[in-house]
Amino acid sequence: MLTRLRVSGFKNLVDVDIRFGPFTCIAGANGVGKSNLFDAIRFLSLLADRPLNEAALSVRDETEENGDVRRLFHRVGSTYAREMFFEADLIIPSEGIDDLGQIAEASTTFVRYTLRLAYQEQSSVGALGSLEILEESLDSIQQAEVIHNLKLPHMTDNWKRSVLISHRAAPFITTEEKGDSRHIK
């Protein structure tokens, strides 16, 4: 369950921070970003199963120019944002099925996924650019932060403590800079 989403630099979404509950209604005038919010969620979902650029090209496009990922970056006039940023807090099931078909137990059930992307221009003339990962992380959200960050009024602190497991201190995914290169671990 997605409980919070922060997005900036994606289409017309700049410094958006939304908390979700079991039922969340998204309403607003035309052109304010409702569909783009769902496109951001879809993009993050597609990343679970597809390569980065393929996921980006699969996101809805109003202009039908499906070959250029730059269209996903916030634009003012002819100037595009340099980066886009996503941060998603999620409650995940305590049990699942691994790739071998065996039951796997989660060491944590409340996680934060962070992704910061930039547009990478291609050096050849006429070539379309691609996305570059500047930062990617997946961390367990610790119990103390769970009670503070999970703003669902019908869920008591005792319920949160009993359902939200947090037995992992080390991150699942990190980004390390080494000289001029980045390594995603």
PDB file of C-alpha atoms in Angstrom:
ATOM      1  CA  MET A   1       0.000   0.000   0.000  1.00  0.00           C
ATOM      2  CA  LEU A   2       1.363   3.370  -1.005  1.00  0.00           C
ATOM      3  CA  THR A   3       1.157   5.657   2.037  1.00  0.00           C
ATOM      4  CA  ARG A   4       3.119   8.699   0.864  1.00  0.00           C
ATOM      5  CA  LEU A   5       4.501   9.978  -2.426  1.00  0.00           C
ATOM      6  CA  ARG A   6       6.839  12.892  -2.999  1.00  0.00           C
ATOM      7  CA  VAL A   7       7.463  13.922  -6.604  1.00  0.00           C
ATOM      8  CA  SER A   8       9.319  16.823  -8.161  1.00  0.00           C
ATOM      9  CA  GLY A   9      10.347  17.575 -11.736  1.00  0.00           C
ATOM     10  CA  PHE A  10       7.996  14.987 -13.302  1.00  0.00           C
ATOM     11  CA  LYS A  11       5.697  16.495 -15.943  1.00  0.00           C
ATOM     12  CA  ASN A  12       3.859  19.356 -14.183  1.00  0.00           C
ATOM     13  CA  LEU A  13       4.498  17.998 -10.667  1.00  0.00           C
ATOM     14  CA  VAL A  14       6.875  20.193  -8.653  1.00  0.00           C
ATOM     15  CA  ASP A  15       7.384  19.680  -4.910  1.00  0.00           C
ATOM     16  CA  VAL A  16       4.297  17.479  -4.529  1.00  0.00           C
ATOM     17  CA  ASP A  17       3.944  15.601  -1.219  1.00  0.00           C
ATOM     18  CA  ILE A  18       0.803  13.470  -0.812  1.00  0.00           C
ATOM     19  CA  ARG A  19      -0.170  11.068   1.961  1.00  0.00           C
ATOM     20  CA  PHE A  20      -2.510   8.223   1.029  1.00  0.00           C
ATOM     21  CA  GLY A  21      -4.928   6.315   3.226  1.00  0.00           C
ATOM     22  CA  PRO A  22      -7.056   3.251   2.582  1.00  0.00           C
ATOM     23  CA  PHE A  23      -9.333   5.534   0.558  1.00  0.00           C
ATOM     24  CA  THR A  24      -7.919   8.671  -1.035  1.00  0.00           C
ATOM     25  CA  CYS A  25      -9.826  10.875  -3.454  1.00  0.00           C
ATOM     26  CA  ILE A  26      -7.834  12.937  -5.957  1.00  0.00           C
ATOM     27  CA  ALA A  27      -9.853  15.889  -7.223  1.00  0.00           C
ATOM     28  CA  GLY A  28      -9.091  19.189  -8.915  1.00  0.00           C
ATOM     29  CA  ALA A  29      -9.552  21.355 -11.963  1.00  0.00           C
ATOM     30  CA  ASN A  30      -8.378  20.270 -15.422  1.00  0.00           C
ATOM     31  CA  GLY A  31      -4.643  20.560 -16.005  1.00  0.00           C
ATOM     32  CA  VAL A  32      -3.513  20.656 -12.369  1.00  0.00           C
ATOM     33  CA  GLY A  33      -1.737  17.273 -12.422  1.00  0.00           C
ATOM     34  CA  LYS A  34      -4.222  14.587 -11.342  1.00  0.00           C
ATOM     35  CA  SER A  35      -3.395  12.322 -14.300  1.00  0.00           C
ATOM     36  CA  ASN A  36       0.308  13.143 -13.995  1.00  0.00           C
ATOM     37  CA  LEU A  37       0.216  11.999 -10.364  1.00  0.00           C
ATOM     38  CA  PHE A  38      -1.139   8.642 -11.533  1.00  0.00           C
ATOM     39  CA  ASP A  39       1.494   8.584 -14.306  1.00  0.00           C
ATOM     40  CA  ALA A  40       4.195   9.014 -11.632  1.00  0.00           C
ATOM     41  CA  ILE A  41       2.751   6.072  -9.676  1.00  0.00           C
ATOM     42  CA  ARG A  42       2.528   4.005 -12.873  1.00  0.00           C
ATOM     43  CA  PHE A  43       6.146   4.849 -13.767  1.00  0.00           C
ATOM     44  CA  LEU A  44       7.379   3.695 -10.350  1.00  0.00           C
ATOM     45  CA  SER A  45       5.293   0.533 -10.668  1.00  0.00           C
ATOM     46  CA  LEU A  46       6.669  -0.228 -14.140  1.00  0.00           C
ATOM     47  CA  LEU A  47      10.228   0.032 -12.789  1.00  0.00           C
ATOM     48  CA  ALA A  48       9.646  -3.147 -10.791  1.00  0.00           C
ATOM     49  CA  ASP A  49       9.467  -5.219 -13.986  1.00  0.00           C
ATOM     50  CA  ARG A  50      11.033  -3.194 -16.799  1.00  0.00           C
ATOM     51  CA  PRO A  51      14.295  -1.442 -17.617  1.00  0.00           C
ATOM     52  CA  LEU A  52      14.397   2.281 -16.784  1.00  0.00           C
ATOM     53  CA  ASN A  53      13.987   3.738 -20.290  1.00  0.00           C
ATOM     54  CA  GLU A  54      11.357   1.173 -21.286  1.00  0.00           C
ATOM     55  CA  ALA A  55       9.312   2.055 -18.189  1.00  0.00           C
ATOM     56  CA  ALA A  56       9.639   5.763 -19.019  1.00  0.00           C
ATOM     57  CA  LEU A  57       8.502   5.228 -22.612  1.00  0.00           C
ATOM     58  CA  SER A  58       5.464   3.271 -21.368  1.00  0.00           C
ATOM     59  CA  VAL A  59       4.089   6.237 -19.417  1.00  0.00           C
ATOM     60  CA  ARG A  60       1.084   8.002 -20.935  1.00  0.00           C
ATOM     61  CA  ASP A  61       2.012  10.827 -23.303  1.00  0.00           C
ATOM     62  CA  GLU A  62      -0.418  13.581 -24.270  1.00  0.00           C
ATOM     63  CA  THR A  63       1.685  14.629 -27.281  1.00  0.00           C
ATOM     64  CA  GLU A  64       2.109  11.096 -28.706  1.00  0.00           C
ATOM     65  CA  GLU A  65       5.875  11.671 -29.090  1.00  0.00           C
ATOM     66  CA  ASN A  66       6.638   8.324 -27.507  1.00  0.00           C
ATOM     67  CA  GLY A  67      10.341   8.150 -28.378  1.00  0.00           C
ATOM     68  CA  ASP A  68      11.766  10.895 -26.157  1.00  0.00           C
ATOM     69  CA  VAL A  69      11.962  10.451 -22.390  1.00  0.00           C
ATOM     70  CA  ARG A  70      12.651  14.165 -21.963  1.00  0.00           C
ATOM     71  CA  ARG A  71       8.881  14.728 -22.201  1.00  0.00           C
ATOM     72  CA  LEU A  72       8.608  13.349 -18.656  1.00  0.00           C
ATOM     73  CA  PHE A  73      10.638  16.234 -17.189  1.00  0.00           C
ATOM     74  CA  HIS A  74       8.917  19.369 -15.920  1.00  0.00           C
ATOM     75  CA  ARG A  75       9.048  22.064 -18.586  1.00  0.00           C
ATOM     76  CA  VAL A  76       8.579  25.825 -18.535  1.00  0.00           C
ATOM     77  CA  GLY A  77       8.560  27.171 -22.085  1.00  0.00           C
ATOM     78  CA  SER A  78      11.442  25.448 -23.840  1.00  0.00           C
ATOM     79  CA  THR A  79      13.446  24.855 -20.641  1.00  0.00           C
ATOM     80  CA  TYR A  80      13.297  21.420 -19.023  1.00  0.00           C
ATOM     81  CA  ALA A  81      14.084  20.595 -15.397  1.00  0.00           C
ATOM     82  CA  ARG A  82      17.496  18.974 -15.013  1.00  0.00           C
ATOM     83  CA  GLU A  83      16.283  16.257 -12.636  1.00  0.00           C
ATOM     84  CA  MET A  84      13.201  14.473 -11.420  1.00  0.00           C
ATOM     85  CA  PHE A  85      12.792  13.032  -7.951  1.00  0.00           C
ATOM     86  CA  PHE A  86      10.508  10.386  -6.442  1.00  0.00           C
ATOM     87  CA  GLU A  87      10.148   9.164  -2.872  1.00  0.00           C
ATOM     88  CA  ALA A  88       7.533   6.548  -2.033  1.00  0.00           C
ATOM     89  CA  ASP A  89       6.667   5.125   1.395  1.00  0.00           C
ATOM     90  CA  LEU A  90       5.022   1.705   1.154  1.00  0.00           C
ATOM     91  CA  ILE A  91       3.556  -0.921   3.431  1.00  0.00           C
ATOM     92  CA  ILE A  92       4.423  -4.338   2.030  1.00  0.00           C
ATOM     93  CA  PRO A  93       3.039  -7.770   3.002  1.00  0.00           C
ATOM     94  CA  SER A  94       4.812  -9.623   5.801  1.00  0.00           C
ATOM     95  CA  GLU A  95       4.856 -12.782   3.640  1.00  0.00           C
ATOM     96  CA  GLY A  96       5.330 -13.344  -0.049  1.00  0.00           C
ATOM     97  CA  ILE A  97       6.401 -15.924  -2.603  1.00  0.00           C
ATOM     98  CA  ASP A  98      10.013 -15.738  -3.783  1.00  0.00           C
ATOM     99  CA  ASP A  99      11.254 -16.466  -7.322  1.00  0.00           C
ATOM    100  CA  LEU A 100      11.576 -20.169  -6.462  1.00  0.00           C
ATOM    101  CA  GLY A 101       7.944 -20.412  -5.337  1.00  0.00           C
ATOM    102  CA  GLN A 102       8.796 -20.615  -1.647  1.00  0.00           C
ATOM    103  CA  ILE A 103       7.190 -18.558   1.114  1.00  0.00           C
ATOM    104  CA  ALA A 104       9.447 -15.709   2.199  1.00  0.00           C
ATOM    105  CA  GLU A 105       9.024 -13.614   5.348  1.00  0.00           C
ATOM    106  CA  ALA A 106       9.786  -9.892   5.232  1.00  0.00           C
ATOM    107  CA  SER A 107      12.333  -8.452   7.655  1.00  0.00           C
ATOM    108  CA  THR A 108      10.509  -5.146   7.344  1.00  0.00           C
ATOM    109  CA  THR A 109       7.047  -4.164   6.159  1.00  0.00           C
ATOM    110  CA  PHE A 110       7.394  -0.382   5.853  1.00  0.00           C
ATOM    111  CA  VAL A 111       9.906   0.840   3.280  1.00  0.00           C
ATOM    112  CA  ARG A 112      10.945   4.043   1.533  1.00  0.00           C
ATOM    113  CA  TYR A 113      12.036   3.971  -2.109  1.00  0.00           C
ATOM    114  CA  THR A 114      13.937   7.013  -3.416  1.00  0.00           C
ATOM    115  CA  LEU A 115      14.865   7.678  -7.044  1.00  0.00           C
ATOM    116  CA  ARG A 116      16.545  10.739  -8.555  1.00  0.00           C
ATOM    117  CA  LEU A 117      16.932  10.829 -12.347  1.00  0.00           C
ATOM    118  CA  ALA A 118      18.544  13.137 -14.895  1.00  0.00           C
ATOM    119  CA  TYR A 119      18.239  13.420 -18.658  1.00  0.00           C
ATOM    120  CA  GLN A 120      21.352  12.179 -20.465  1.00  0.00           C
ATOM    121  CA  GLU A 121      21.873  13.771 -23.880  1.00  0.00           C
ATOM    122  CA  GLN A 122      23.254  11.513 -26.604  1.00  0.00           C
ATOM    123  CA  SER A 123      26.368  12.658 -28.407  1.00  0.00           C
ATOM    124  CA  SER A 124      25.295  11.581 -31.897  1.00  0.00           C
ATOM    125  CA  VAL A 125      23.214  13.986 -33.972  1.00  0.00           C
ATOM    126  CA  GLY A 126      19.523  13.129 -34.047  1.00  0.00           C
ATOM    127  CA  ALA A 127      19.788  10.541 -31.278  1.00  0.00           C
ATOM    128  CA  LEU A 128      17.252  10.714 -28.482  1.00  0.00           C
ATOM    129  CA  GLY A 129      18.479  10.991 -24.919  1.00  0.00           C
ATOM    130  CA  SER A 130      18.026   8.539 -22.082  1.00  0.00           C
ATOM    131  CA  LEU A 131      17.531   8.574 -18.345  1.00  0.00           C
ATOM    132  CA  GLU A 132      20.438   8.439 -15.918  1.00  0.00           C
ATOM    133  CA  ILE A 133      20.064   7.280 -12.317  1.00  0.00           C
ATOM    134  CA  LEU A 134      21.675   9.814  -9.998  1.00  0.00           C
ATOM    135  CA  GLU A 135      20.451   8.181  -6.801  1.00  0.00           C
ATOM    136  CA  GLU A 136      18.458   5.098  -5.921  1.00  0.00           C
ATOM    137  CA  SER A 137      17.755   3.725  -2.470  1.00  0.00           C
ATOM    138  CA  LEU A 138      15.407   1.381  -0.686  1.00  0.00           C
ATOM    139  CA  ASP A 139      15.417   1.614   3.093  1.00  0.00           C
ATOM    140  CA  SER A 140      13.480   0.173   5.969  1.00  0.00           C
ATOM    141  CA  ILE A 141      11.526   2.797   7.873  1.00  0.00           C
ATOM    142  CA  GLN A 142      12.271   2.289  11.555  1.00  0.00           C
ATOM    143  CA  GLN A 143       9.535   1.869  14.195  1.00  0.00           C
ATOM    144  CA  ALA A 144      10.018   5.334  15.722  1.00  0.00           C
ATOM    145  CA  GLU A 145       9.606   6.939  12.309  1.00  0.00           C
ATOM    146  CA  VAL A 146       6.607   4.718  11.453  1.00  0.00           C
ATOM    147  CA  ILE A 147       4.480   6.152  14.240  1.00  0.00           C
ATOM    148  CA  HIS A 148       5.441   9.704  13.251  1.00  0.00           C
ATOM    149  CA  ASN A 149       5.164   9.319   9.446  1.00  0.00           C
ATOM    150  CA  LEU A 150       2.170   7.055   9.027  1.00  0.00           C
ATOM    151  CA  LYS A 151      -0.686   9.528   9.399  1.00  0.00           C
ATOM    152  CA  LEU A 152      -3.700   7.237   9.249  1.00  0.00           C
ATOM    153  CA  PRO A 153      -6.087   8.368  12.001  1.00  0.00           C
ATOM    154  CA  HIS A 154      -7.977   5.070  12.312  1.00  0.00           C
ATOM    155  CA  MET A 155      -4.756   3.130  12.920  1.00  0.00           C
ATOM    156  CA  THR A 156      -3.631   3.235  16.540  1.00  0.00           C
ATOM    157  CA  ASP A 157       0.020   3.262  17.548  1.00  0.00           C
ATOM    158  CA  ASN A 158      -0.454  -0.282  18.954  1.00  0.00           C
ATOM    159  CA  TRP A 159      -1.802  -1.494  15.592  1.00  0.00           C
ATOM    160  CA  LYS A 160       1.131   0.121  13.793  1.00  0.00           C
ATOM    161  CA  ARG A 161       3.598  -1.586  16.158  1.00  0.00           C
ATOM    162  CA  SER A 162       1.943  -4.990  15.665  1.00  0.00           C
ATOM    163  CA  VAL A 163       1.660  -4.891  11.853  1.00  0.00           C
ATOM    164  CA  LEU A 164       4.669  -2.867  10.781  1.00  0.00           C
ATOM    165  CA  ILE A 165       7.775  -4.992  11.213  1.00  0.00           C
ATOM    166  CA  SER A 166      11.188  -3.314  11.208  1.00  0.00           C
ATOM    167  CA  HIS A 167      14.049  -5.740  11.878  1.00  0.00           C
ATOM    168  CA  ARG A 168      16.469  -4.489   9.260  1.00  0.00           C
ATOM    169  CA  ALA A 169      18.953  -1.676   9.810  1.00  0.00           C
ATOM    170  CA  ALA A 170      20.940  -1.952   6.570  1.00  0.00           C
ATOM    171  CA  PRO A 171      19.419  -0.528   3.375  1.00  0.00           C
ATOM    172  CA  PHE A 172      18.260  -2.862   0.603  1.00  0.00           C
ATOM    173  CA  ILE A 173      19.529  -0.557  -2.187  1.00  0.00           C
ATOM    174  CA  THR A 174      22.104   2.243  -1.936  1.00  0.00           C
ATOM    175  CA  THR A 175      23.944   4.561  -4.305  1.00  0.00           C
ATOM    176  CA  GLU A 176      27.647   5.136  -3.807  1.00  0.00           C
ATOM    177  CA  GLU A 177      29.739   7.699  -5.663  1.00  0.00           C
ATOM    178  CA  LYS A 178      33.303   6.615  -6.470  1.00  0.00           C
ATOM    179  CA  GLY A 179      35.184   9.332  -8.292  1.00  0.00           C
ATOM    180  CA  ASP A 180      33.238  10.132 -11.449  1.00  0.00           C
ATOM    181  CA  SER A 181      31.121   6.993 -11.335  1.00  0.00           C
ATOM    182  CA  ARG A 182      28.078   5.832  -9.412  1.00  0.00           C
ATOM    183  CA  HIS A 183      27.446   2.335  -8.131  1.00  0.00           C
ATOM    184  CA  ILE A 184      24.009   1.043  -7.215  1.00  0.00           C
ATOM    185  CA  LYS A 185      24.268  -1.737  -4.634  1.00  0.00           C
TER     186      LYS A 185
END
